[in-house]
Tab-separated table of C-alpha atoms in Angstrom:
chain	number	residue	atom	x	y	z
A	1	MET	CA	62.947	-5.662	-51.672
A	2	THR	CA	62.717	-3.321	-48.854
A	3	LEU	CA	62.795	-4.260	-45.299
A	4	PRO	CA	60.193	-2.966	-42.956
A	5	LYS	CA	61.337	-0.198	-40.758
A	6	THR	CA	61.981	-1.133	-37.244
A	7	LYS	CA	60.961	1.156	-34.539
A	8	THR	CA	63.632	2.979	-32.807
A	9	ASN	CA	63.609	3.984	-29.205
A	10	LYS	CA	62.869	7.528	-30.219
A	11	ASP	CA	59.776	6.470	-32.140
A	12	SER	CA	58.524	4.424	-29.217
A	13	GLU	CA	59.046	7.299	-26.819
A	14	LYS	CA	57.134	9.647	-29.108
A	15	GLU	CA	54.231	7.241	-29.321
A	16	ILE	CA	54.190	6.849	-25.545
A	17	GLU	CA	54.245	10.634	-25.097
A	18	GLU	CA	51.444	11.073	-27.604
A	19	GLU	CA	49.451	8.361	-25.902
A	20	ASN	CA	50.057	9.923	-22.486
A	21	SER	CA	49.175	13.301	-23.912
A	22	ASN	CA	45.925	11.909	-25.315
A	23	ASN	CA	45.212	10.137	-22.038
A	24	SER	CA	45.894	13.267	-20.028
A	25	SER	CA	43.664	15.287	-22.349
A	26	GLU	CA	40.925	12.726	-21.922
A	27	ALA	CA	41.514	12.740	-18.174
A	28	GLN	CA	41.306	16.529	-18.124
A	29	ILE	CA	38.077	16.406	-20.099
A	30	GLU	CA	36.680	13.771	-17.727
A	31	GLU	CA	37.784	15.870	-14.750
A	32	GLY	CA	36.072	18.876	-16.292
A	33	VAL	CA	32.895	16.875	-16.801
A	34	ASN	CA	33.140	15.550	-13.248
A	35	LEU	CA	33.695	19.062	-11.927
A	36	LYS	CA	30.748	20.264	-13.947
A	37	GLU	CA	28.624	17.393	-12.596
A	38	GLU	CA	29.809	18.099	-9.064
A	39	PHE	CA	29.072	21.785	-9.544
A	40	THR	CA	25.657	20.924	-10.915
A	41	GLU	CA	25.024	18.553	-7.999
A	42	ALA	CA	26.122	21.247	-5.560
A	43	GLU	CA	23.748	23.686	-7.219
A	44	GLN	CA	20.951	21.121	-7.010
A	45	ILE	CA	21.679	20.502	-3.343
A	46	GLN	CA	21.646	24.236	-2.662
A	47	ASP	CA	18.415	24.643	-4.617
A	48	LEU	CA	16.748	21.781	-2.747
A	49	SER	CA	17.964	23.180	0.587
A	50	ASP	CA	16.423	26.543	-0.271
A	51	LYS	CA	13.146	24.875	-1.246
A	52	LEU	CA	13.137	22.900	2.010
A	53	LEU	CA	13.687	26.064	4.064
A	54	ARG	CA	10.877	27.852	2.213
A	55	ALA	CA	8.524	24.897	2.734
A	56	GLN	CA	9.354	24.793	6.452
A	57	ALA	CA	8.741	28.535	6.756
A	58	GLU	CA	5.426	28.181	4.930
A	59	LEU	CA	4.415	25.357	7.260
A	60	GLN	CA	5.225	27.508	10.288
A	61	ASN	CA	3.133	30.344	8.851
A	62	VAL	CA	0.187	28.024	8.235
A	63	ARG	CA	0.425	26.643	11.775
A	64	ARG	CA	0.638	30.131	13.265
A	65	SER	CA	-2.385	31.367	11.333
A	66	ALA	CA	-4.358	28.209	12.232
A	67	ILE	CA	-3.604	28.728	15.924
A	68	GLN	CA	-4.734	32.358	15.629
A	69	GLU	CA	-7.973	31.284	13.925
A	70	ILE	CA	-8.672	28.675	16.600
A	71	THR	CA	-8.080	31.256	19.302
A	72	LYS	CA	-10.490	33.674	17.611
A	73	VAL	CA	-13.135	30.973	17.306
A	74	ARG	CA	-12.773	30.107	20.986
A	75	LEU	CA	-12.968	33.715	22.072
A	76	TYR	CA	-15.706	34.911	19.773
A	77	GLY	CA	-17.567	31.697	18.920
A	78	VAL	CA	-20.018	32.151	21.775
A	79	GLU	CA	-20.673	35.763	20.843
A	80	SER	CA	-23.907	35.038	18.963
A	81	LEU	CA	-25.136	32.811	21.801
A	82	ALA	CA	-24.306	35.497	24.357
A	83	ARG	CA	-26.186	38.065	22.268
A	84	GLU	CA	-29.255	35.787	22.320
A	85	PHE	CA	-29.109	35.468	26.095
A	86	LEU	CA	-28.916	39.230	26.563
A	87	SER	CA	-32.555	39.446	25.507
A	88	VAL	CA	-33.411	36.733	28.038
A	89	GLY	CA	-31.672	38.787	30.739
A	90	ASP	CA	-33.621	41.886	29.672
A	91	ASN	CA	-36.873	39.949	29.977
A	92	LEU	CA	-35.921	38.677	33.439
A	93	GLU	CA	-35.213	42.252	34.567
A	94	ARG	CA	-38.647	43.318	33.309
A	95	ALA	CA	-40.245	40.403	35.188
A	96	ILE	CA	-38.487	41.469	38.401
A	97	GLU	CA	-39.606	45.078	37.916
A	98	SER	CA	-43.183	43.910	37.496
A	99	CYS	CA	-42.904	42.159	40.882
A	100	SER	CA	-43.009	45.580	42.540
A	101	ASN	CA	-46.730	45.656	41.737
A	102	LYS	CA	-47.736	42.765	44.026
A	103	ASP	CA	-51.418	43.192	43.307
A	104	ASP	CA	-51.441	41.194	40.090
A	105	LEU	CA	-49.499	37.911	40.136
A	106	SER	CA	-50.821	37.005	36.685
A	107	LEU	CA	-48.586	39.728	35.181
A	108	ILE	CA	-45.560	38.158	36.838
A	109	ALA	CA	-46.521	34.700	35.563
A	110	GLU	CA	-47.069	36.112	32.064
A	111	GLY	CA	-43.678	37.873	32.152
A	112	LEU	CA	-41.929	34.696	33.254
A	113	GLU	CA	-43.665	32.689	30.505
A	114	LEU	CA	-42.504	35.214	27.905
A	115	THR	CA	-38.979	35.038	29.316
A	116	LEU	CA	-39.025	31.245	29.109
A	117	LYS	CA	-40.268	31.480	25.523
A	118	SER	CA	-37.433	33.877	24.690
A	119	PHE	CA	-34.948	31.546	26.383
A	120	ASN	CA	-36.176	28.530	24.378
A	121	ALA	CA	-35.997	30.520	21.129
A	122	SER	CA	-32.409	31.528	21.941
A	123	MET	CA	-31.511	27.925	22.638
A	124	GLN	CA	-32.980	26.764	19.323
A	125	THR	CA	-31.073	29.472	17.476
A	126	ALA	CA	-27.834	28.180	19.022
A	127	GLY	CA	-28.687	24.584	18.040
A	128	ILE	CA	-29.389	23.550	21.633
A	129	LYS	CA	-32.367	21.249	22.136
A	130	SER	CA	-33.940	20.082	25.371
A	131	VAL	CA	-34.265	16.376	26.190
A	132	GLU	CA	-37.378	15.294	28.101
A	133	PRO	CA	-37.278	11.510	28.164
A	134	LYS	CA	-40.390	10.774	30.264
A	135	GLY	CA	-41.772	7.385	29.208
A	136	GLU	CA	-38.638	6.421	27.284
A	137	VAL	CA	-36.257	3.560	28.027
A	138	PHE	CA	-33.425	4.657	30.309
A	139	ASN	CA	-30.244	5.375	28.329
A	140	PRO	CA	-27.149	6.007	30.496
A	141	GLU	CA	-25.532	7.958	27.664
A	142	HIS	CA	-28.393	10.507	27.656
A	143	HIS	CA	-29.837	10.217	31.168
A	144	GLU	CA	-28.546	10.348	34.721
A	145	ALA	CA	-30.555	8.199	37.143
A	146	ILE	CA	-31.140	10.088	40.388
A	147	SER	CA	-33.393	7.467	41.886
A	148	ILE	CA	-34.958	4.094	41.152
A	149	ILE	CA	-38.554	3.392	42.148
A	150	GLU	CA	-40.118	-0.033	42.228
A	151	ASP	CA	-43.358	-0.001	40.270
A	152	GLU	CA	-45.430	-3.028	39.256
A	153	ASP	CA	-47.343	-1.079	36.607
A	154	GLU	CA	-44.302	0.129	34.673
A	155	GLU	CA	-41.845	-1.862	32.627
A	156	GLU	CA	-38.287	-2.092	33.897
A	157	ASN	CA	-35.823	0.733	33.080
A	158	ILE	CA	-38.461	3.245	31.974
A	159	VAL	CA	-38.023	6.924	32.849
A	160	ILE	CA	-41.057	7.689	35.013
A	161	GLU	CA	-40.135	11.252	36.029
A	162	VAL	CA	-37.760	13.943	34.790
A	163	ILE	CA	-36.196	15.947	37.621
A	164	GLN	CA	-34.068	18.175	35.374
A	165	LYS	CA	-34.199	18.426	31.585
A	166	GLY	CA	-31.163	17.448	29.605
A	167	PHE	CA	-29.815	19.330	26.608
A	168	THR	CA	-28.054	18.428	23.363
A	169	ILE	CA	-26.026	20.662	21.097
A	170	GLN	CA	-25.640	19.497	17.492
A	171	GLU	CA	-26.697	15.957	18.528
A	172	ARG	CA	-24.075	15.801	21.320
A	173	ILE	CA	-25.066	15.666	24.979
A	174	LEU	CA	-24.544	19.035	26.625
A	175	ARG	CA	-26.130	17.955	29.904
A	176	PRO	CA	-27.803	14.598	30.616
A	177	ALA	CA	-31.378	14.611	31.884
A	178	LYS	CA	-31.693	13.786	35.590
A	179	VAL	CA	-34.407	11.173	35.891
A	180	ILE	CA	-36.175	8.668	38.109
A	181	VAL	CA	-36.229	5.161	36.640
A	182	SER	CA	-38.692	2.326	37.223
A	183	LYS	CA	-37.802	-1.112	38.467
A	184	LYS	CA	-39.937	-4.198	38.904
A	185	PRO	CA	-40.310	-5.158	42.575
A	186	LYS	CA	-38.577	-8.315	43.679
A	187	LYS	CA	-40.938	-11.242	44.028
A	188	ARG	CA	-41.098	-12.650	47.510
């Protein structure tokens, strides 16, 4: 019968060293993995920072170009309208020149009518429409009451006279019509 071997101090020390060696190897491997993860995270952070900077730069470029476009629209947006009114100015100059011949007032009237026609055509081209609300119900959003006249024959708040035409541009009020509005007289 053989007795089991008992561990000596030397054997125990060897086992502890081997275990420590294994643990340190595992720790080194874990440290390497952690370093790799940290390095990868650092790379990701750097990559995301670069992407953020590029996105911010792109946003600035878009804003700058939008501001430039808006400025161009403001400066040159009325160009077509101005071109239309040049012909109206030409017609007015012709009407004034025809005034030198004072013998025939009908020519002056005809010239002014043609100028007015040209003006109205230019306004329509620009999307500007006149508002002549005579006979309509007074609307403070579209009309400006200059005066109120008591009238038994008219209903209350009816536009009975237009002093100055109003204008709309693309369905928005450019200038309200200046009007005289009816009012029922107070009963005594």
